[in-house]
GROMACS .gro file of C-alpha atoms in nm:
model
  154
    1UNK     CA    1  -1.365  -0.446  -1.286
    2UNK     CA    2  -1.470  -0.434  -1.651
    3UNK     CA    3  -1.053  -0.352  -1.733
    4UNK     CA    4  -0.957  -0.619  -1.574
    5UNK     CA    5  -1.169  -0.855  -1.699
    6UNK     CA    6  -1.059  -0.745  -2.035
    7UNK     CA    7  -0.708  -0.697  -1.978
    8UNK     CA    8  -0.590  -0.987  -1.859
    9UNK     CA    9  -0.213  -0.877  -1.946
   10UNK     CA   10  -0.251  -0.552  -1.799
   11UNK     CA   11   0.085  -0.421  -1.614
   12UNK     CA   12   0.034  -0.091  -1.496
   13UNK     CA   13  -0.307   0.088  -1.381
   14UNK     CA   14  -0.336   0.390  -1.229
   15UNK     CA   15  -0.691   0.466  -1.070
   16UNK     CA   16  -0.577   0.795  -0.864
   17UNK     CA   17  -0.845   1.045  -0.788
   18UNK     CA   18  -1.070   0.727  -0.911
   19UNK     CA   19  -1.312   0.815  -0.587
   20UNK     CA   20  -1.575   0.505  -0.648
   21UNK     CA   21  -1.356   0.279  -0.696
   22UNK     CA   22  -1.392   0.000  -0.382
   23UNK     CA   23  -1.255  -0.313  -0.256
   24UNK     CA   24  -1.462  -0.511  -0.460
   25UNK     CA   25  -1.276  -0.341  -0.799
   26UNK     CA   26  -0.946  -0.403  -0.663
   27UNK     CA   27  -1.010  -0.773  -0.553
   28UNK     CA   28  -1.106  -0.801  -0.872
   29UNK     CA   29  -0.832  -0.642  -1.050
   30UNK     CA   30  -0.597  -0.894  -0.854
   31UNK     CA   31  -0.789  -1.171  -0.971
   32UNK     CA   32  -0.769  -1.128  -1.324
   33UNK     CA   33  -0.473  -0.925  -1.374
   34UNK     CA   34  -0.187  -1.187  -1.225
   35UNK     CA   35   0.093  -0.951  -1.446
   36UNK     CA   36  -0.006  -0.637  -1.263
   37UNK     CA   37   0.343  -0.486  -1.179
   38UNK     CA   38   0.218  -0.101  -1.101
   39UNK     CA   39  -0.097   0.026  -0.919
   40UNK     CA   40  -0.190   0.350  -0.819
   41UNK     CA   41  -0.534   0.398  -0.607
   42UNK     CA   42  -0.386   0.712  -0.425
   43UNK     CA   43  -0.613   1.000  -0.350
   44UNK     CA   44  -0.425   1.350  -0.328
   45UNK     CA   45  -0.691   1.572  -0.130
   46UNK     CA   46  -0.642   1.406   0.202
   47UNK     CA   47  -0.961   1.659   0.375
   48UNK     CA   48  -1.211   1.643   0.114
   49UNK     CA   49  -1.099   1.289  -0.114
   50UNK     CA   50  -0.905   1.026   0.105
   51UNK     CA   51  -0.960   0.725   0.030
   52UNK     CA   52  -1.189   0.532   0.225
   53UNK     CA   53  -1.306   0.272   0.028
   54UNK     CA   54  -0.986   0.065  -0.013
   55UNK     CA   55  -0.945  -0.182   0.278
   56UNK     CA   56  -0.674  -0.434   0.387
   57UNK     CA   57  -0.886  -0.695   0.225
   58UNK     CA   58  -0.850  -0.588  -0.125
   59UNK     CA   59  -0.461  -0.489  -0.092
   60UNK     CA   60  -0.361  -0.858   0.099
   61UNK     CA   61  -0.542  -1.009  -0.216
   62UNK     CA   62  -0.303  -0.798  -0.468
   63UNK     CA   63   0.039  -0.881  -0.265
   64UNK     CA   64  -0.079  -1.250  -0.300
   65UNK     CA   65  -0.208  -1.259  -0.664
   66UNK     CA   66   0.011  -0.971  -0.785
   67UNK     CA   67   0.357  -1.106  -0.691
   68UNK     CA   68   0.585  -0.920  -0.956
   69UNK     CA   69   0.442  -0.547  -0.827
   70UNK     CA   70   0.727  -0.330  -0.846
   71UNK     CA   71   0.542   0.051  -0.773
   72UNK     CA   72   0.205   0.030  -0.514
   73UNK     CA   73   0.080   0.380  -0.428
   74UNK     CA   74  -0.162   0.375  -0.116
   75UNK     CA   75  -0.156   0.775  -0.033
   76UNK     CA   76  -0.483   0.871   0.201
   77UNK     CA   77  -0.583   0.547   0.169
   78UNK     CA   78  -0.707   0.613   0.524
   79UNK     CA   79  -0.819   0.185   0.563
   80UNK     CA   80  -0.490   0.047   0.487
   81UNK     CA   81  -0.319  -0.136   0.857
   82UNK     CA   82  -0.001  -0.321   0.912
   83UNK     CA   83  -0.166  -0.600   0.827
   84UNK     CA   84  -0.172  -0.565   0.435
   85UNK     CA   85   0.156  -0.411   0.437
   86UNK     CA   86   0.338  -0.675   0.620
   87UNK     CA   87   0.159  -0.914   0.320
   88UNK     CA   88   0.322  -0.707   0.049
   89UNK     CA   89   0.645  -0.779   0.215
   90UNK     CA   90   0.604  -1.119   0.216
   91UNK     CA   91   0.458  -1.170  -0.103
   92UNK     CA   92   0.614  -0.904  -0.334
   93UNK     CA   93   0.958  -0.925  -0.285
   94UNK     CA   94   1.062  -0.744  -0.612
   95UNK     CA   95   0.835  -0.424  -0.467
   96UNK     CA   96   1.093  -0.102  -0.606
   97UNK     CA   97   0.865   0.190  -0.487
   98UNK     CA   98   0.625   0.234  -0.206
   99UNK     CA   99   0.403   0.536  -0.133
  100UNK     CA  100   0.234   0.513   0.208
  101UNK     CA  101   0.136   0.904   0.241
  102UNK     CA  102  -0.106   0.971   0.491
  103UNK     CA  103  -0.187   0.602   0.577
  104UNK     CA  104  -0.205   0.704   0.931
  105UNK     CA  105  -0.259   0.315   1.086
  106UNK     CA  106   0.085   0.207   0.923
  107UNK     CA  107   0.351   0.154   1.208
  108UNK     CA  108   0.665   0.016   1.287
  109UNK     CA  109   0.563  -0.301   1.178
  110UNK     CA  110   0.539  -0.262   0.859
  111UNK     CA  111   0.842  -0.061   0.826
  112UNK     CA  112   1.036  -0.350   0.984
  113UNK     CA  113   0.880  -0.635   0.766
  114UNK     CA  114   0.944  -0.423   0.407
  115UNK     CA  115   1.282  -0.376   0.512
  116UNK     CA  116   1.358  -0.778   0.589
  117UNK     CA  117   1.098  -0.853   0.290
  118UNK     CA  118   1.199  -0.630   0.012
  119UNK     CA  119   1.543  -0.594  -0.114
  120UNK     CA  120   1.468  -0.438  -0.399
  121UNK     CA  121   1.311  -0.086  -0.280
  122UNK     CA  122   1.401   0.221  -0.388
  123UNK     CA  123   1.180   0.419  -0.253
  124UNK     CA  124   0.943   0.461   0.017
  125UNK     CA  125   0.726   0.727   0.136
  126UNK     CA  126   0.595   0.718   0.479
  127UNK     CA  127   0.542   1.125   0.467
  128UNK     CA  128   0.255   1.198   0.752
  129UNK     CA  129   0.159   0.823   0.807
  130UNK     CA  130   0.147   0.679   1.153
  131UNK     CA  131   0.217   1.079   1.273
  132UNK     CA  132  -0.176   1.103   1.393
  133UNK     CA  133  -0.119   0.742   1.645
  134UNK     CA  134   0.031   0.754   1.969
  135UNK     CA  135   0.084   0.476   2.253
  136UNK     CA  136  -0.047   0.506   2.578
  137UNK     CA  137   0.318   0.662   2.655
  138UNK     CA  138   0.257   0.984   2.365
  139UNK     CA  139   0.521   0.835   2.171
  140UNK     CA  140   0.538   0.807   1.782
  141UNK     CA  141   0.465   0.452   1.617
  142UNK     CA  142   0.742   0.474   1.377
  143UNK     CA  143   1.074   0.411   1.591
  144UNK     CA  144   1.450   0.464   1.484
  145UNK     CA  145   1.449   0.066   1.555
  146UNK     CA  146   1.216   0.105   1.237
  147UNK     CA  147   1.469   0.337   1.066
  148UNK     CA  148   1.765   0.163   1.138
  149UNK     CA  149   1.581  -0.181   0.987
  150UNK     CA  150   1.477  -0.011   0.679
  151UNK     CA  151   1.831   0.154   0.644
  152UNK     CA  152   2.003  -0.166   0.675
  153UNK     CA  153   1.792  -0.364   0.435
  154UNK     CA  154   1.825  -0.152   0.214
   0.00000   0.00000   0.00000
């Protein structure tokens, strides 16, 4: 929190494989960087590294203070929900590149909402996330409903 304190102009930070780093960095990292337009808090070793620590909280706090992100990486950030995706998608409309690896409470939802919210992505990775929830019916979260959304925003 110490960067972004001190970098007030600060446009890009990557803090992958950063395993301490919590909510309370990132909240403040969206306070005091308002011209944040690329973050990175992925973790790659989704056994032995995921990221825990990194809640809704701190990502609905970047969508609303951050509002020019183009490039959000979330990979085994095992906290994240529908609920601070569907923020980004109302709040960063100029998002060009979402990574949602292994964010296994992301469904449908979200999906739907960054497609209707975000007319500018280019890329989105939704590689293993949502694959570990089922319905009471065994059925997959992410729906070709979902699909067809994204595809046609797009």
């Amino acid at each position: 929190s110490k960067v972004a304190e001190e970098c007030p102009k600060l446009k890009t930070l990557n803090l992958s494989e950063c395993f301490s780093i919590t909510d309370i960095s990132i909240l403040r990292i969206a306070e005091c960087c308002p011209l944040l337009q690329s973050l990175n808090v992925c973790a790659t070793n989704y056994d032995e590294k995921a990221n825990f620590e990194i809640t809704d909280c701190s990502i609905i706090r970047i969508a609303e203070k951050c509002s020019n992100l183009h490039n959000l990486d979330l990979s085994n950030c095992l906290n994240i929900t529908d609920k601070s995706i569907i923020r980004l998608s109302e709040c960063c409309p100029s998002l060009h590149i979402l990574n949602l690896e292994d964010c296994p409470d992301i469904t449908s939802k979200s999906i739907i909402k960054i497609a209707g919210g975000c007319a500018d992505l280019h890329a989105l990775n939704i590689g293993r996330s949502g694959q570990l929830n089922y319905d009471s019916n065994s059925t997959m979260f992410f729906s070709d409903v979902a699909l067809q959304r994204l595809v046609e925003g797009c």
